[in-house]
Coordinates of C-alpha atoms and ligand atoms in Angstrom, one line a residue:
M1 CA 71.7 99.4 123.1
E2 CA 67.9 100.1 122.9
E3 CA 65.9 98.3 120.3
K4 CA 64.7 100.6 117.9
E5 CA 61.3 100.1 116.0
V6 CA 61.3 99.5 112.3
K7 CA 58.1 99.6 110.1
V8 CA 58.4 97.1 107.4
V9 CA 56.9 97.7 103.9
N10 CA 56.2 94.9 102.1
T11 CA 57.1 95.1 98.7
S12 CA 57.0 91.4 97.8
N13 CA 54.4 90.2 95.2
E14 CA 51.6 88.3 96.6
E15 CA 51.7 85.9 93.6
E16 CA 53.1 82.4 94.0
H17 CA 56.4 81.5 92.2
G18 CA 55.8 80.3 89.0
T19 CA 54.7 81.8 85.6
N20 CA 53.8 85.2 85.0
R21 CA 51.2 85.2 82.1
C22 CA 50.3 88.0 79.8
P23 CA 46.8 89.0 80.8
Q24 CA 46.2 89.5 77.2
C25 CA 47.3 86.4 75.4
G26 CA 48.3 84.1 78.2
A27 CA 51.9 83.6 77.3
S28 CA 54.7 83.3 79.6
D29 CA 57.3 85.0 77.9
V30 CA 57.1 88.8 79.0
T31 CA 60.5 90.2 79.2
Y32 CA 62.0 93.7 79.2
S33 CA 63.1 95.6 75.9
T34 CA 65.8 97.9 76.2
K35 CA 64.8 99.6 73.0
K36 CA 61.0 100.2 74.1
K37 CA 62.1 100.7 77.6
K38 CA 59.1 98.7 78.6
L39 CA 58.0 95.1 79.6
I40 CA 56.4 93.4 76.6
C41 CA 54.9 90.1 75.8
N42 CA 57.0 88.4 73.2
Y43 CA 53.9 86.8 71.5
C44 CA 51.2 89.5 71.3
Y45 CA 53.3 92.5 71.8
T46 CA 51.4 93.8 74.4
E47 CA 53.5 96.4 76.3
F48 CA 53.1 96.9 80.1
E49 CA 53.5 100.0 82.0
A50 CA 56.0 99.8 84.8
E51 CA 54.4 99.7 88.4
E52 CA 55.2 102.1 91.3
V53 CA 56.3 100.3 94.3
E54 CA 53.7 101.2 97.1
G55 CA 54.3 102.2 100.7
I56 CA 57.9 103.6 99.9
E57 CA 58.2 107.3 100.9
K58 CA 59.5 109.5 98.0
E59 CA 60.4 112.5 99.9
A60 CA 63.0 112.2 102.6
K61 CA 61.5 115.1 104.4
N62 CA 58.4 113.2 105.2
L63 CA 60.2 110.3 107.0
E64 CA 59.4 109.6 110.6
G65 CA 61.1 106.7 112.3
E66 CA 62.8 103.9 110.5
T67 CA 61.4 101.9 107.4
R68 CA 62.5 99.3 105.7
G69 CA 61.5 97.8 102.4
S70 CA 60.9 93.9 102.7
G71 CA 63.7 93.4 100.2
T72 CA 66.2 94.5 102.7
K73 CA 65.3 92.0 105.1
D74 CA 68.3 90.0 106.7
I75 CA 69.7 87.1 104.9
D76 CA 69.0 83.8 106.4
K77 CA 72.4 81.9 105.9
N78 CA 70.6 78.6 105.8
A79 CA 68.3 79.7 103.0
N80 CA 68.7 77.5 100.0
D81 CA 69.4 79.2 97.0
I82 CA 68.1 76.4 94.7
I83 CA 64.3 76.4 94.5
T84 CA 62.2 74.0 92.8
L85 CA 59.1 75.4 90.7
K86 CA 56.4 73.4 89.4
C87 CA 55.7 74.3 85.6
S88 CA 52.0 75.7 85.3
G89 CA 52.4 74.8 81.5
C90 CA 53.3 71.0 81.6
G91 CA 53.6 70.3 85.1
A92 CA 57.4 69.6 85.2
E93 CA 59.6 70.5 88.2
V94 CA 62.2 72.9 87.1
V95 CA 65.1 74.1 89.3
I96 CA 66.0 77.6 89.8
N97 CA 69.3 78.7 91.2
T98 CA 68.3 82.0 92.8
A99 CA 71.9 83.1 93.1
E100 CA 72.3 83.3 89.7
A101 CA 69.0 84.1 88.1
T102 CA 65.5 84.6 89.1
N103 CA 64.0 83.4 85.9
A104 CA 64.3 80.1 84.0
R105 CA 62.6 78.6 80.8
C106 CA 61.1 75.2 81.3
H107 CA 63.1 72.7 79.3
W108 CA 59.8 71.0 78.1
C109 CA 57.2 73.3 77.1
R110 CA 59.4 76.5 77.2
S111 CA 57.0 78.4 79.7
I112 CA 59.2 81.0 81.6
L113 CA 59.2 80.3 85.4
S114 CA 59.9 83.2 87.7
I115 CA 60.7 84.0 91.5
N116 CA 57.9 86.4 92.4
A117 CA 57.8 86.6 96.1
Q118 CA 60.8 87.9 98.0
I119 CA 63.1 84.9 99.5
D120 CA 65.5 85.1 102.5
N121 CA 69.0 84.9 100.5
G122 CA 68.9 88.4 99.2
A123 CA 68.2 87.7 95.6
V124 CA 65.0 89.6 95.6
P125 CA 65.1 93.7 96.1
D126 CA 62.2 96.0 96.6
V127 CA 63.0 97.9 93.3
V128 CA 64.8 97.9 90.2
L129 CA 65.9 100.5 87.7
P130 CA 65.6 99.1 84.2
F131 CA 68.2 99.2 81.5
A132 CA 68.1 102.5 79.3
L133 CA 71.2 102.1 77.3
E134 CA 71.1 99.4 74.6
K135 CA 74.0 97.0 74.3
K136 CA 75.5 98.4 71.2
E137 CA 75.4 102.3 72.8
A138 CA 77.3 100.4 75.6
Q139 CA 79.8 98.9 73.3
E140 CA 80.5 102.4 71.7
K141 CA 81.2 103.8 75.0
I142 CA 83.6 101.2 76.1
T143 CA 85.4 101.3 72.6
Q144 CA 85.6 105.3 72.8
F145 CA 87.0 104.7 76.5
V146 CA 89.7 102.2 75.3
E147 CA 90.5 104.0 72.1
K148 CA 91.8 107.0 74.1
R149 CA 94.0 104.4 75.9
K150 CA 95.6 102.5 73.4
F151 CA 99.3 103.6 73.0
F152 CA 100.3 102.2 76.5
A153 CA 97.9 99.5 76.9
N154 CA 99.1 96.1 77.2
S155 CA 99.8 94.4 74.0
T156 CA 97.7 91.1 74.4
F157 CA 94.9 93.3 75.6
K158 CA 95.0 95.4 72.4
K159 CA 95.1 92.1 70.4
E160 CA 92.3 90.7 72.3
F161 CA 89.9 93.6 72.6
T162 CA 86.4 93.2 71.6
T163 CA 83.1 94.3 73.2
D164 CA 81.3 91.2 71.9
N165 CA 81.2 89.7 75.2
I166 CA 80.1 92.7 77.4
M167 CA 77.5 91.7 79.8
G168 CA 74.4 93.7 81.3
V169 CA 74.5 93.2 85.1
Y170 CA 72.1 94.3 88.0
F171 CA 74.1 95.2 90.7
P172 CA 72.8 95.3 94.4
Y173 CA 72.4 98.5 96.4
M174 CA 70.7 99.9 99.1
L175 CA 69.0 103.5 98.7
V176 CA 68.9 105.4 102.0
D177 CA 66.8 108.2 102.5
A178 CA 67.3 110.3 105.7
K179 CA 65.6 113.3 107.8
A180 CA 68.0 114.8 110.3
H181 CA 68.4 117.6 112.9
G182 CA 72.2 118.6 113.1
K183 CA 74.2 121.1 115.3
F184 CA 77.7 121.8 114.3
I185 CA 80.0 123.6 116.4
G186 CA 83.7 124.8 115.8
E187 CA 86.0 127.7 114.8
G188 CA 86.3 129.5 111.3
E189 CA 88.9 131.8 110.0
H190 CA 88.2 134.7 107.7
E191 CA 91.1 136.2 105.9
V192 CA 91.3 140.1 106.7
R193 CA 94.7 140.9 105.2
K194 CA 97.2 139.3 102.9
Y195 CA 100.7 141.0 102.5
T196 CA 104.4 140.7 101.6
V197 CA 107.3 141.6 104.1
K198 CA 110.8 141.6 103.1
K199 CA 113.1 139.4 105.3
D200 CA 116.7 139.1 104.5
D201 CA 116.5 140.0 100.8
K202 CA 113.5 137.4 100.7
E203 CA 109.7 138.4 100.1
E204 CA 107.4 136.3 102.2
T205 CA 103.7 136.1 102.0
Y206 CA 101.8 136.7 105.4
Y207 CA 97.9 136.6 106.4
D208 CA 96.1 138.0 109.0
A209 CA 92.7 136.4 110.0
D210 CA 89.7 136.9 112.4
V211 CA 88.7 133.8 114.2
Y212 CA 85.2 133.2 114.7
K213 CA 83.5 130.6 116.9
V214 CA 80.9 129.0 114.5
E215 CA 77.9 127.2 115.2
R216 CA 75.0 125.9 112.6
E217 CA 71.9 124.4 113.6
F218 CA 69.9 122.9 110.8
D219 CA 67.4 120.4 109.4
I220 CA 68.4 118.2 106.4
S221 CA 66.9 115.9 104.3
I222 CA 68.8 113.4 102.0
D223 CA 67.7 111.5 99.2
D224 CA 68.9 108.0 97.8
L225 CA 72.5 107.8 99.4
T226 CA 73.4 104.9 97.2
I227 CA 75.6 102.2 98.5
E228 CA 77.0 98.9 97.2
S229 CA 75.3 95.9 99.1
N230 CA 77.6 93.1 97.9
S231 CA 80.8 92.8 100.0
D232 CA 83.0 91.9 96.8
R233 CA 82.0 95.2 95.1
L234 CA 82.1 97.3 98.6
N235 CA 85.9 96.1 98.5
K236 CA 86.9 99.3 96.3
R237 CA 90.3 99.0 97.4
S238 CA 90.9 95.4 96.0
K239 CA 94.3 94.9 94.2
E240 CA 92.8 91.7 92.2
R241 CA 89.7 93.7 90.8
T242 CA 89.4 97.2 89.8
N243 CA 86.1 97.5 91.5
N244 CA 86.4 101.2 92.1
V245 CA 85.6 101.9 88.6
I246 CA 81.9 100.5 89.3
N247 CA 81.6 102.6 92.0
A248 CA 82.6 105.9 90.0
I249 CA 79.8 105.7 87.6
M250 CA 77.5 106.5 90.2
P251 CA 74.9 108.4 90.6
F252 CA 72.1 106.7 89.1
D253 CA 68.6 108.3 88.5
T254 CA 67.2 106.2 91.3
E255 CA 63.9 108.3 91.5
N256 CA 62.9 106.2 88.5
C257 CA 63.2 102.9 90.0
V258 CA 60.0 100.8 89.7
K259 CA 58.6 97.9 91.3
Y260 CA 60.8 94.9 91.0
K261 CA 59.7 92.1 88.8
A262 CA 61.8 89.0 87.7
N263 CA 60.9 89.7 84.1
Y264 CA 63.2 92.8 84.2
L265 CA 66.1 90.3 84.6
A266 CA 65.5 88.1 81.8
G267 CA 68.6 88.3 79.5
F268 CA 70.8 89.9 81.9
S269 CA 73.0 89.0 84.8
S270 CA 72.6 89.9 88.6
E271 CA 74.6 89.6 91.6
K272 CA 72.6 89.2 94.9
R273 CA 73.0 91.1 97.9
D274 CA 74.9 89.5 100.8
V275 CA 75.2 92.2 103.4
N276 CA 72.4 93.2 105.8
V277 CA 71.2 96.4 107.1
G278 CA 72.9 96.1 110.4
N279 CA 76.4 95.5 108.7
M280 CA 76.1 98.8 106.6
E281 CA 74.4 101.1 109.4
E282 CA 77.8 102.6 111.0
K283 CA 79.0 103.3 107.3
V284 CA 75.9 104.7 106.2
D285 CA 75.7 107.0 109.2
Q286 CA 79.1 108.2 108.5
E287 CA 78.2 108.9 104.9
L288 CA 75.3 110.8 105.7
K289 CA 77.2 113.0 108.0
D290 CA 79.5 113.7 105.4
V291 CA 76.8 114.7 103.0
A292 CA 75.4 117.0 105.8
R293 CA 78.9 118.5 106.4
H294 CA 79.6 119.2 102.6
A295 CA 75.9 120.9 102.3
L296 CA 77.0 123.0 105.3
N297 CA 79.8 124.3 103.2
Q298 CA 77.3 126.4 101.3
K299 CA 76.6 128.2 104.7
I300 CA 80.0 128.8 105.9
K301 CA 81.5 130.8 102.7
F302 CA 82.3 133.8 104.9
Y303 CA 85.4 131.4 106.5
D304 CA 87.4 131.6 103.4
R305 CA 90.4 130.0 105.4
G306 CA 88.3 127.1 106.6
V307 CA 86.2 125.7 109.4
R308 CA 87.2 123.1 112.1
W309 CA 84.2 121.5 113.4
D310 CA 84.9 120.2 117.0
Q311 CA 81.4 118.9 117.4
E312 CA 79.2 117.4 114.7
K313 CA 75.6 116.2 116.2
L314 CA 73.4 114.7 113.6
D315 CA 70.3 113.1 115.2
I316 CA 68.6 111.2 112.3
T317 CA 65.0 111.4 112.9
G318 CA 63.6 109.5 109.9
K319 CA 65.4 107.0 107.8
Q320 CA 64.2 104.7 105.1
W321 CA 66.2 101.7 103.5
V322 CA 65.1 100.3 100.3
A323 CA 67.0 97.5 98.3
A324 CA 67.3 98.1 94.7
Y325 CA 68.9 96.3 91.5
L326 CA 70.9 98.9 89.1
P327 CA 72.0 98.4 85.9
V328 CA 75.5 98.4 84.4
W329 CA 77.1 97.2 81.2
L330 CA 80.4 95.7 81.9
Y331 CA 83.5 94.7 80.1
S332 CA 86.0 92.5 81.8
Y333 CA 89.5 91.6 81.2
Q334 CA 92.0 89.5 83.1
D335 CA 95.5 90.7 82.7
P336 CA 98.6 88.2 82.8
G337 CA 99.2 89.5 86.4
K338 CA 95.8 88.2 87.2
T339 CA 94.2 91.7 87.9
L340 CA 90.7 91.7 86.7
H341 CA 90.2 95.0 84.9
Y342 CA 86.6 96.5 84.2
V343 CA 85.3 99.1 81.9
A344 CA 81.8 99.9 83.2
V345 CA 79.0 101.9 81.9
N346 CA 76.0 103.3 83.7
A347 CA 73.2 101.9 81.8
R348 CA 71.0 104.9 82.7
T349 CA 73.5 107.9 82.1
G350 CA 75.8 106.3 80.0
E351 CA 78.7 107.6 82.4
T352 CA 81.8 105.3 81.7
M353 CA 84.8 104.5 83.8
G354 CA 87.4 101.9 83.4
S355 CA 90.8 100.4 83.9
V356 CA 93.0 99.3 81.0
P357 CA 96.0 97.1 81.6
M358 CA 99.3 99.0 80.9
N359 CA 102.5 97.9 79.0
K360 CA 104.6 99.2 82.0
G361 CA 107.7 98.5 79.9
K362 CA 106.8 100.6 77.1
L363 CA 105.7 103.4 79.5
F364 CA 109.0 103.2 81.3
L365 CA 110.9 103.2 78.0
I366 CA 109.4 106.4 77.1
T367 CA 109.7 108.0 80.4
I368 CA 113.6 107.3 80.4
I369 CA 113.8 108.9 76.7
I370 CA 112.0 112.0 77.9
E371 CA 114.6 111.9 80.9
A372 CA 117.5 111.7 78.5
I373 CA 116.4 114.4 76.2
I374 CA 115.9 116.7 78.8
L375 CA 119.2 115.6 80.6
S376 CA 121.3 116.2 77.1
L377 CA 119.7 119.7 76.9
A378 CA 120.8 120.6 80.2
I379 CA 124.4 119.3 79.3
L380 CA 124.4 121.3 75.9
T381 CA 123.4 124.3 78.2
K382 CA 126.4 124.0 80.5
N383 CA 128.7 124.0 77.9
T384 CA 127.4 127.3 76.2
E385 CA 125.6 129.4 79.0
Q386 CA 125.8 130.0 82.9
F387 CA 126.2 126.8 84.9
K388 CA 123.2 127.9 87.0
A389 CA 120.7 126.9 84.3
L390 CA 122.0 123.2 84.7
S391 CA 120.7 122.8 87.9
V392 CA 117.3 124.1 86.9
F393 CA 117.1 121.7 84.0
L394 CA 118.3 118.6 86.2
F395 CA 115.5 119.6 88.6
I396 CA 112.9 119.6 85.8
A397 CA 114.4 116.3 84.2
L398 CA 114.2 114.6 87.5
I399 CA 110.5 115.6 88.1
T400 CA 109.2 115.5 84.3
G401 CA 109.7 111.7 84.2
P402 CA 107.8 110.7 87.2
I403 CA 104.9 113.2 86.7
F404 CA 104.7 111.8 83.0
Y405 CA 104.7 108.2 84.5
G406 CA 102.2 109.0 87.1
V407 CA 99.8 111.0 84.8
K408 CA 99.8 108.0 82.2
S409 CA 99.3 105.3 84.8
S410 CA 96.3 107.3 86.6
K411 CA 94.7 107.9 83.2
Y412 CA 94.7 104.0 82.3
R413 CA 94.4 102.5 85.6
N414 CA 91.9 105.2 87.4
A415 CA 92.7 103.8 90.8
G416 CA 91.6 107.2 92.6
A417 CA 88.2 107.1 90.6
R418 CA 85.1 107.0 93.2
H419 CA 81.7 108.2 93.5
T420 CA 81.8 111.7 95.2
Y421 CA 78.6 110.7 97.3
E422 CA 79.3 113.7 99.7
R423 CA 78.4 116.1 96.7
E424 CA 76.4 114.3 94.5
T425 CA 73.8 113.0 96.9
K426 CA 70.5 114.9 96.9
Q427 CA 70.0 117.0 99.8
E428 CA 68.0 120.1 101.3
L429 CA 69.1 122.1 104.2
T430 CA 66.4 123.9 105.8
N431 CA 66.0 126.2 109.2
V432 CA 69.5 126.9 109.2
I433 CA 70.3 129.2 112.5
E434 CA 73.6 130.8 112.5
N435 CA 75.1 131.6 115.7
D436 CA 78.8 133.0 115.1
K437 CA 81.2 135.2 117.4
L438 CA 84.4 136.8 116.9
I439 CA 86.7 135.5 119.2
D440 CA 90.3 136.2 118.0
H441 CA 92.3 138.1 115.7
E442 CA 95.6 136.2 114.3
T443 CA 98.5 138.0 112.7
E444 CA 101.6 137.0 110.4
L445 CA 100.3 133.5 109.5
T446 CA 102.3 131.8 106.8
S447 CA 99.7 129.4 105.4
S448 CA 97.1 130.7 103.1
S449 CA 94.4 128.4 104.6
M450 CA 93.2 127.3 108.4
L451 CA 95.6 124.4 109.1
D452 CA 93.6 122.3 110.7
A453 CA 90.2 122.7 108.8
N454 CA 88.0 119.7 108.5
N455 CA 85.0 120.9 106.8
D456 CA 86.0 119.4 103.4
Q457 CA 86.5 115.7 105.2
I458 CA 84.8 112.4 104.4
Y459 CA 84.8 109.7 106.7
G460 CA 82.1 107.0 105.5
E461 CA 84.4 106.1 102.4
Y462 CA 86.9 104.8 104.9
T463 CA 84.3 103.1 107.3
K464 CA 84.4 99.3 106.8
I465 CA 81.2 97.4 106.8
K466 CA 80.7 95.4 110.0
E467 CA 81.5 91.7 109.6
E468 CA 79.0 89.1 110.2
K469 CA 79.7 87.4 113.7
Ligands
ZN1 ZN1 50.6 88.2 75.1
ZN2 ZN1 56.8 73.4 81.4

């Protein structure tokens, strides 16, 4: 494989690690206020405007070649998480475990010490999206979410539920922008007739369709495809942790990200990135293609029975990687079965998703009662009316129980909740050239849609990240 050229934009602070002093009064206690949505000096109350990060391209359509923020650089496995800083207030040596925090207070003079420059362990990103939702707003969201799911909730959970201990966490993500030229070729079907035919006393529905060769050539720019960059979080199918709910609260308003400063993290928890660009490339390229495929659906509406793409070529001519910390309020609860349940709140949009542990015994019991009621109704019918009704009732009884059970479990567990990046990622299609040709006419089709249509498929979701060798 040819070595590609990558332009690295240095987003690291040039200052040395140590204190970030307030230019007004010299105090080191500058922290982020969720209420004011600003960095603020806790002594003289000077407020600081957030800084824009320089050198990062805002518009995907302006990209040429591959650009990466210096915060995305590969993690050095030998990099030490423990960094010793000399306090400029009193000269003491203070140790920071950068795996957990990039700020620490000097235990002698109370000066706040920060990691300013990027280090090789993935703890310092290029940009940060500060918390906008205050803790009490998040507590309300979480309480509302749980209140709606109390009836079948695990009883210990109901007893212990409190939002006192929710945590504000900055999770690591990669924001990927791309500009690409694409050419998709395949076949599409357009319905021309729908009719019913009587065959052996039965009415059957048939369809006639025109079959076309479909070709779409286009330019596309994709903005801020957002992907988790911590391997634990990327594992959305985990049975021990309901990680998918953290994925499901996307998207974030990533266009409002600002230049990273350790001060934003004071009072919050953070999780450092542990995967590199190289591990994510394959998955990201698949997701970009998914975004393009779904964008193209606006341009193939004539093919109401679907399109089967046989060739999907997407040449990425510009790409940008930016490492970001995005804010989440997190409630967690470990059920007796050792599954870790979360309720997560997007600390920008308030979007809430969660998993509530269930009392499966109670749900099972209620399901049985429902089945029993329907069954007894069926038996009563048998004695009074035609026998035919019995089989209908039996059938209803048989399916009602499992449906009820399934609907309830999914409302509590939300195992299928996910971020629909293929639809929610911002994109712009331009220069679309359509080249279609009628090639066939099919009659008496029994299915209402094209059987092997794949224009709504996604593949990136199921592409695993590459393991480190
Ligand atoms: Zn000050
Ligand atoms: Zn000190």
